[in-house]
PDB file of C-alpha atoms in Angstrom:
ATOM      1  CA  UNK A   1      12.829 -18.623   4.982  1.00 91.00           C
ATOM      2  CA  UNK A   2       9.299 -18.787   3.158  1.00 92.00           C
ATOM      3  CA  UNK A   3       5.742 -18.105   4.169  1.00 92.00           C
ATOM      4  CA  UNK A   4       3.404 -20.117   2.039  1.00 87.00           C
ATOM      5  CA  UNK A   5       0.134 -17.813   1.107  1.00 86.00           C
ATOM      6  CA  UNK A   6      -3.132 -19.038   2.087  1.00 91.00           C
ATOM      7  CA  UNK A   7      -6.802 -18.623   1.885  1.00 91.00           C
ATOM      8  CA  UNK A   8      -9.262 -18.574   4.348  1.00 93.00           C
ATOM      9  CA  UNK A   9     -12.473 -16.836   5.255  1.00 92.00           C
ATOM     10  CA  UNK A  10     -13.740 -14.426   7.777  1.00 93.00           C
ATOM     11  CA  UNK A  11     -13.444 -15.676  11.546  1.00 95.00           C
ATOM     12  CA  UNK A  12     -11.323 -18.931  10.128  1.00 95.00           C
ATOM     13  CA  UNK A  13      -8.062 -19.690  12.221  1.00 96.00           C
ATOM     14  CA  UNK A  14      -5.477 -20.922   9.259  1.00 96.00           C
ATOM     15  CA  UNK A  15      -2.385 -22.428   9.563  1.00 96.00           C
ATOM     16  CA  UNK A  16       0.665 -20.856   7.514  1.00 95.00           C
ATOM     17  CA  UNK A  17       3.759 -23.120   7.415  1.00 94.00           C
ATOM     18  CA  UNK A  18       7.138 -21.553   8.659  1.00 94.00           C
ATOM     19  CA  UNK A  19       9.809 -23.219   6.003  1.00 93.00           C
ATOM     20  CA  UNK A  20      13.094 -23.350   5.129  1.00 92.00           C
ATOM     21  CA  UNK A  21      13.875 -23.185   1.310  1.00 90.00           C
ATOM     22  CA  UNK A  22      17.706 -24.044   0.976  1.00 88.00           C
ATOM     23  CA  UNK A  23      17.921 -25.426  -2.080  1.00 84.00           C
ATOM     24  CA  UNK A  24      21.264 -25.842  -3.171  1.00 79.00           C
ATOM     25  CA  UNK A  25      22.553 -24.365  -0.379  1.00 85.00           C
ATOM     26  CA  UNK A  26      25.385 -24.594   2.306  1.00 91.00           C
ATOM     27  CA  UNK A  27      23.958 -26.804   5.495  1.00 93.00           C
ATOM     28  CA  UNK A  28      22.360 -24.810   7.795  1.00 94.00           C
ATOM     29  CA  UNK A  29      23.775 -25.450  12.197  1.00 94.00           C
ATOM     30  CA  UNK A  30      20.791 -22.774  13.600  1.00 95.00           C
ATOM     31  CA  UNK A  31      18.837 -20.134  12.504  1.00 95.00           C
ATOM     32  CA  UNK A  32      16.752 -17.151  13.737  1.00 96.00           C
ATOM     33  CA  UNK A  33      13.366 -15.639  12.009  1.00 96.00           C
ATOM     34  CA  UNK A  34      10.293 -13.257  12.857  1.00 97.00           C
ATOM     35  CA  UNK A  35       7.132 -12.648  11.258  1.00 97.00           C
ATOM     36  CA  UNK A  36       5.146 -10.141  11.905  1.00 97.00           C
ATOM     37  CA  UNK A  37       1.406  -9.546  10.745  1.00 96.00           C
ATOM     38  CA  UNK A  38       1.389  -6.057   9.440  1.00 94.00           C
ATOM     39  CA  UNK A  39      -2.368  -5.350   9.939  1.00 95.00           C
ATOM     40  CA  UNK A  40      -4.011  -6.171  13.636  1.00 95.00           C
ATOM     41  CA  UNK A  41      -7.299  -4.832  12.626  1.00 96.00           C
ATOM     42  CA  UNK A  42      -7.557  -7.916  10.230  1.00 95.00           C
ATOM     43  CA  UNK A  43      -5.525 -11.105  11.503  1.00 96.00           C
ATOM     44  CA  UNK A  44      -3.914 -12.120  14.690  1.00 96.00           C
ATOM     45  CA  UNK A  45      -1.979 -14.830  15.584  1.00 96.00           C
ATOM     46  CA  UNK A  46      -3.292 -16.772  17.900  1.00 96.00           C
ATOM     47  CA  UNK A  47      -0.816 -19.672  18.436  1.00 96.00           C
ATOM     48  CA  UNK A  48       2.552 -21.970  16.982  1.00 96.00           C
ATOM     49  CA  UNK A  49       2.204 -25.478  15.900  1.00 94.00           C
ATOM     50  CA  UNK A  50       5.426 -27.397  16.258  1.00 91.00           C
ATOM     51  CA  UNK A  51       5.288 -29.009  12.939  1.00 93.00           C
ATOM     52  CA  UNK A  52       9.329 -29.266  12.530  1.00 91.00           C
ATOM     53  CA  UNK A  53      10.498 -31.721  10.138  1.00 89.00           C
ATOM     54  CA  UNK A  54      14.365 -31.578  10.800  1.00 89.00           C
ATOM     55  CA  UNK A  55      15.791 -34.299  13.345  1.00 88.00           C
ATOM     56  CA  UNK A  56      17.485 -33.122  16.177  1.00 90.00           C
ATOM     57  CA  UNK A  57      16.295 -29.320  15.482  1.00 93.00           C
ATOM     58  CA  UNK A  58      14.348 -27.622  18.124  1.00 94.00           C
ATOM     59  CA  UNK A  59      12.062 -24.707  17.625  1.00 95.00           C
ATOM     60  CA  UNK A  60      11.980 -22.415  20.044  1.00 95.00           C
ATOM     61  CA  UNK A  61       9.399 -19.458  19.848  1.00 96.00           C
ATOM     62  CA  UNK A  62       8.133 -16.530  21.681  1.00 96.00           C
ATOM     63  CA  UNK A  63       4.700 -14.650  20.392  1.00 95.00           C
ATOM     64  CA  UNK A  64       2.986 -11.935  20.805  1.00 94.00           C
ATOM     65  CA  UNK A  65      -0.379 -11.098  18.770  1.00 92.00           C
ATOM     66  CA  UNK A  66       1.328  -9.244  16.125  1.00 95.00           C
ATOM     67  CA  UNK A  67       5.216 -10.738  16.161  1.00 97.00           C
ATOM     68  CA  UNK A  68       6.184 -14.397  16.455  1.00 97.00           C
ATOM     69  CA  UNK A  69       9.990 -14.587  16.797  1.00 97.00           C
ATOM     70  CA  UNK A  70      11.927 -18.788  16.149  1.00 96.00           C
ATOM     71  CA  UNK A  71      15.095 -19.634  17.072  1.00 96.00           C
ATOM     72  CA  UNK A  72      16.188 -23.324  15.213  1.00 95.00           C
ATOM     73  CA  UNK A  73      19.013 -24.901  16.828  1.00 94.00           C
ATOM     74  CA  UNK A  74      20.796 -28.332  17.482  1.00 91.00           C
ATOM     75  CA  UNK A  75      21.925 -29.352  20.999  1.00 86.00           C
ATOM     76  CA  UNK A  76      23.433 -32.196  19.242  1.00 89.00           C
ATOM     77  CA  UNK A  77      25.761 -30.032  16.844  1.00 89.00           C
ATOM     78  CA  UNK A  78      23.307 -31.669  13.641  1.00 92.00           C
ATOM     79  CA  UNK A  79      23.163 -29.267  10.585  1.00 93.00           C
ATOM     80  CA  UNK A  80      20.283 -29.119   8.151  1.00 92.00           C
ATOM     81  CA  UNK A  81      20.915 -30.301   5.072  1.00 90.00           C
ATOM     82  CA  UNK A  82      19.879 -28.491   1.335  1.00 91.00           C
ATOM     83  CA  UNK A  83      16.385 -29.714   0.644  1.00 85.00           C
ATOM     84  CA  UNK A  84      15.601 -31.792  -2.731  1.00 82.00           C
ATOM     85  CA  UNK A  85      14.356 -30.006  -5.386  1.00 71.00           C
ATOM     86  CA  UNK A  86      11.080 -30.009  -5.316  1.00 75.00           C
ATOM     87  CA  UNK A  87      10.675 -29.658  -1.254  1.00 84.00           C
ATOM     88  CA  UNK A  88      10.591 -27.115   1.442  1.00 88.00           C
ATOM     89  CA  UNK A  89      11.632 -28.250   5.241  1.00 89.00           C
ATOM     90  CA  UNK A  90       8.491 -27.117   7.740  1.00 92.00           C
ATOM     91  CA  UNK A  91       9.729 -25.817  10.379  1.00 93.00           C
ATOM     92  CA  UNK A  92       6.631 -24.384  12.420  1.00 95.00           C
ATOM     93  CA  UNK A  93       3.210 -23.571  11.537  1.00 96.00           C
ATOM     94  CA  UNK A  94       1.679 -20.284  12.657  1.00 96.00           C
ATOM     95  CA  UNK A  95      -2.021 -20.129  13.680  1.00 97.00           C
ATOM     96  CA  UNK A  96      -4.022 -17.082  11.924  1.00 97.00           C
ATOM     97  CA  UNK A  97      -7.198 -15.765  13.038  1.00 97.00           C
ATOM     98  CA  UNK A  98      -8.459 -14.262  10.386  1.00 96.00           C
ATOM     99  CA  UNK A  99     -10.694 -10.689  12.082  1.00 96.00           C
ATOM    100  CA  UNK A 100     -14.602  -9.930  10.681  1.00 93.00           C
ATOM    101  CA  UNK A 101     -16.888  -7.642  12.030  1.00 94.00           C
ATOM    102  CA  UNK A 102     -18.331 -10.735  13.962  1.00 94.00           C
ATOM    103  CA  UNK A 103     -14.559 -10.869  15.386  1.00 94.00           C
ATOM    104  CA  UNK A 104     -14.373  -7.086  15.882  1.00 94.00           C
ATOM    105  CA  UNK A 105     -12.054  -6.787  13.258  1.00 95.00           C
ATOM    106  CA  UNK A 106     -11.876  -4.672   9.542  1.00 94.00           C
ATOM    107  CA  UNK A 107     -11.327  -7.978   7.532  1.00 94.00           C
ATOM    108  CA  UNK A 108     -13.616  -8.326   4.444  1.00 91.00           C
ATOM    109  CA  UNK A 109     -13.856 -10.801   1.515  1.00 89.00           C
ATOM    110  CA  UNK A 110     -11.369  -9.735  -1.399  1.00 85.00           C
ATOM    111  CA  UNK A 111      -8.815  -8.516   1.341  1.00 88.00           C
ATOM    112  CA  UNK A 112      -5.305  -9.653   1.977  1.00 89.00           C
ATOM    113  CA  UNK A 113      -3.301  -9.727   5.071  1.00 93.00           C
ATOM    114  CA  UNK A 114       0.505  -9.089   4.650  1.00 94.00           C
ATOM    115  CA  UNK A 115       3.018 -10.957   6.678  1.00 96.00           C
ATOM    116  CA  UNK A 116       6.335  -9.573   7.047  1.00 96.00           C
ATOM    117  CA  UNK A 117       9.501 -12.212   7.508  1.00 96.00           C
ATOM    118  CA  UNK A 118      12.283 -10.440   8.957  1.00 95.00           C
ATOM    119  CA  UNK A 119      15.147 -10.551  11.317  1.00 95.00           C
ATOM    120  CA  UNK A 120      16.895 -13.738   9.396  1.00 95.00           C
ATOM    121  CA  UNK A 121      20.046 -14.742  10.494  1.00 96.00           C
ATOM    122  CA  UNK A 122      21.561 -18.110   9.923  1.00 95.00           C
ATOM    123  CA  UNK A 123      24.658 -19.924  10.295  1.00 95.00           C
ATOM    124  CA  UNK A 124      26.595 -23.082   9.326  1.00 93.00           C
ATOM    125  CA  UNK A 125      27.313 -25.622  11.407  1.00 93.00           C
ATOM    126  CA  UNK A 126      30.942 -23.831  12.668  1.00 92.00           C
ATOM    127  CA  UNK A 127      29.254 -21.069  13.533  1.00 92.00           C
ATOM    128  CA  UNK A 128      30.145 -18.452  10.779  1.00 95.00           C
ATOM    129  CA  UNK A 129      26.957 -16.433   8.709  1.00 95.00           C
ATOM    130  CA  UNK A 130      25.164 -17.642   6.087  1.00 94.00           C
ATOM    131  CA  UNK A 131      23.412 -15.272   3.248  1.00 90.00           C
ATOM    132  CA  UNK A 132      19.947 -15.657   4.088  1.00 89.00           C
ATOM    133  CA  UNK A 133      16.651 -14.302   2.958  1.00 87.00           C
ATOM    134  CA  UNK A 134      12.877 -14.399   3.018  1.00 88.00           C
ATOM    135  CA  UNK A 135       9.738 -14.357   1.243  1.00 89.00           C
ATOM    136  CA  UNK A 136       7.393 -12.793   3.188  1.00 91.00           C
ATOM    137  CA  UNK A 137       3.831 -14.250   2.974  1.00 91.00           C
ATOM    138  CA  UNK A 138      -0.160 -13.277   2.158  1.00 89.00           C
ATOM    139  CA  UNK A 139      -3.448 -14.315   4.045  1.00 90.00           C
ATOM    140  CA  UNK A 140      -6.568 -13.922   0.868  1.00 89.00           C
ATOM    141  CA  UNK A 141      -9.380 -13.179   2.691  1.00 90.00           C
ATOM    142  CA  UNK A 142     -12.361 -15.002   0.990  1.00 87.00           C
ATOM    143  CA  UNK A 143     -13.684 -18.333  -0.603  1.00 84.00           C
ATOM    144  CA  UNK A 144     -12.308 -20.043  -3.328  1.00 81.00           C
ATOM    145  CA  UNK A 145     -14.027 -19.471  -6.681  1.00 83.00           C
ATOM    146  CA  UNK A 146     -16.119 -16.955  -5.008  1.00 82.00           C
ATOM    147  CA  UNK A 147     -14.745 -14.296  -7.700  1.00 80.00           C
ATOM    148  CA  UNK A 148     -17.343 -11.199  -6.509  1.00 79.00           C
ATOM    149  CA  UNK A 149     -16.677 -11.892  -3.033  1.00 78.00           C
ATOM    150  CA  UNK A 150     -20.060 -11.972  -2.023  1.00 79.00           C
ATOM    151  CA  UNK A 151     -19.548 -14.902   0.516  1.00 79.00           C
ATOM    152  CA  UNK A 152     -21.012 -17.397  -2.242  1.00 83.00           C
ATOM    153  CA  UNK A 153     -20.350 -19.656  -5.156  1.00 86.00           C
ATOM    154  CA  UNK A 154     -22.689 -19.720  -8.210  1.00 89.00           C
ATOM    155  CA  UNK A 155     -23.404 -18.703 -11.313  1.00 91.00           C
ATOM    156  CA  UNK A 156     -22.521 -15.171 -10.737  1.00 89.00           C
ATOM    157  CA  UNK A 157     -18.604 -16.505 -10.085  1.00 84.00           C
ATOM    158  CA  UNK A 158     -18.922 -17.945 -13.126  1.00 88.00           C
ATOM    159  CA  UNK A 159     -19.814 -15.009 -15.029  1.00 89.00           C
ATOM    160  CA  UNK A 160     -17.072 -13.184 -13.556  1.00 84.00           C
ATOM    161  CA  UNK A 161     -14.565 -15.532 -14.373  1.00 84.00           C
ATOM    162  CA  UNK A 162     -16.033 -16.075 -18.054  1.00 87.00           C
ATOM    163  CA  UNK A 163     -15.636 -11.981 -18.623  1.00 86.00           C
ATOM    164  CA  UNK A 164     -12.323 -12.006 -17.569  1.00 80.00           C
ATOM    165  CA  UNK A 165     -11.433 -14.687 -20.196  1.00 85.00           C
ATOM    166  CA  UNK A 166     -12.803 -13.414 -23.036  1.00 88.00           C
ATOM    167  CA  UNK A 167     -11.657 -10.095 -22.494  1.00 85.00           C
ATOM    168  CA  UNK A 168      -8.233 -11.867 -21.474  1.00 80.00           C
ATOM    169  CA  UNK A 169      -7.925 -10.291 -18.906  1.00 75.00           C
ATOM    170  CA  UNK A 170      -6.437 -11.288 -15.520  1.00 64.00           C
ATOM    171  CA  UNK A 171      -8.522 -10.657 -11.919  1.00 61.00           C
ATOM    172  CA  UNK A 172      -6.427  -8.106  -9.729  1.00 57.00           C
ATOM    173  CA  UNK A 173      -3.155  -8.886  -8.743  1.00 51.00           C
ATOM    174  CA  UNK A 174      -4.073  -8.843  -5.516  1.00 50.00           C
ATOM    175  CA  UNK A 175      -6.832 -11.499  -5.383  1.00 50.00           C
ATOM    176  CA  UNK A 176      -5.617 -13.823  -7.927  1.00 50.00           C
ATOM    177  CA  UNK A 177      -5.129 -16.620  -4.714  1.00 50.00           C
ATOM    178  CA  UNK A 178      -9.165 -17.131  -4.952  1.00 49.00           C
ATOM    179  CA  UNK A 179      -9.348 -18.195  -8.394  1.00 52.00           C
TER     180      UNK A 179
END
């Protein structure tokens, strides 16, 4: 189970897709996931989309600010297939406020808000465990190309970016999702 990592600025409410990478893998008869946000102070979530892609699948979720917890199951005794290559199944989409001051929250341009996927269970369709994992997911706090963070884009982005070239170097680790 994968979190995509997305951008978005202060007071924004972004959507980060719930999916299913099983890629050469067994098919899939249910599943069970949670994500947490790991910092409150900075990002909430604020609501689930039911953006499932997989006939006959339900989503069923319960949500709290911090924790949303999915069960994906067939009434129908379907299975999910392994995805194509170069695809990833949706299976929900989690709504992110994203907490400023002007939200009363500690979120600032530059930051990132962890998400934690956890609590993965799956199983094929007879009922017996699959291996499963996750890849826990990032909110970058910010706008793209704004590379100072200063809430805009001009010349001084540029500059910044330029510098890092030439000196081949690479912006931190942690911020490279606003480049």
């Amino acid at each position: 189970v994968v979190l995509i990592p997305v951008l978005g600025d202060l007071g924004d409410t972004v959507s980060v897709d719930l999916k299913l990478d099983n890629r050469d893998g067994p098919y899939v008869g249910g599943l069970q996931v949670s994500v947490k946000v790991n910092d409150l102070s900075r990002a909430s979530i604020i609501a689930i989309e039911d953006t499932n892609q997989v006939d006959h699948f339900t989503v069923s979720h319960v949500q709290t600010d911090s924790v949303a917890h999915f069960i994906i199951f067939s009434t129908s005794g379907d299975s999910i297939a392994p995805n194509p290559v170069d695809t990833l199944t949706c299976l929900a989409t989690l709504k992110i406020l994203i907490k400023g001051p002007d939200e009363g929250g500690a979120a600032t341009r530059g930051d990132f808000v962890d998400l934690d996927v956890f609590n993965v269970l799956a199983g094929n369709p007879q009922g017996s465990p699959l291996d499963a994992d996750d890849r826990d997911g990032r909110l970058f706090v910010g706008i793209r190309c704004d590379t100072n963070f200063d809430g805009q884009i001009n010349i001084l982005d540029i500059i910044n970016l330029i510098r890092n070239i030439v000196n081949n170097t690479l912006p931190d680790a942690n911020t490279t999702g606003f480049v």
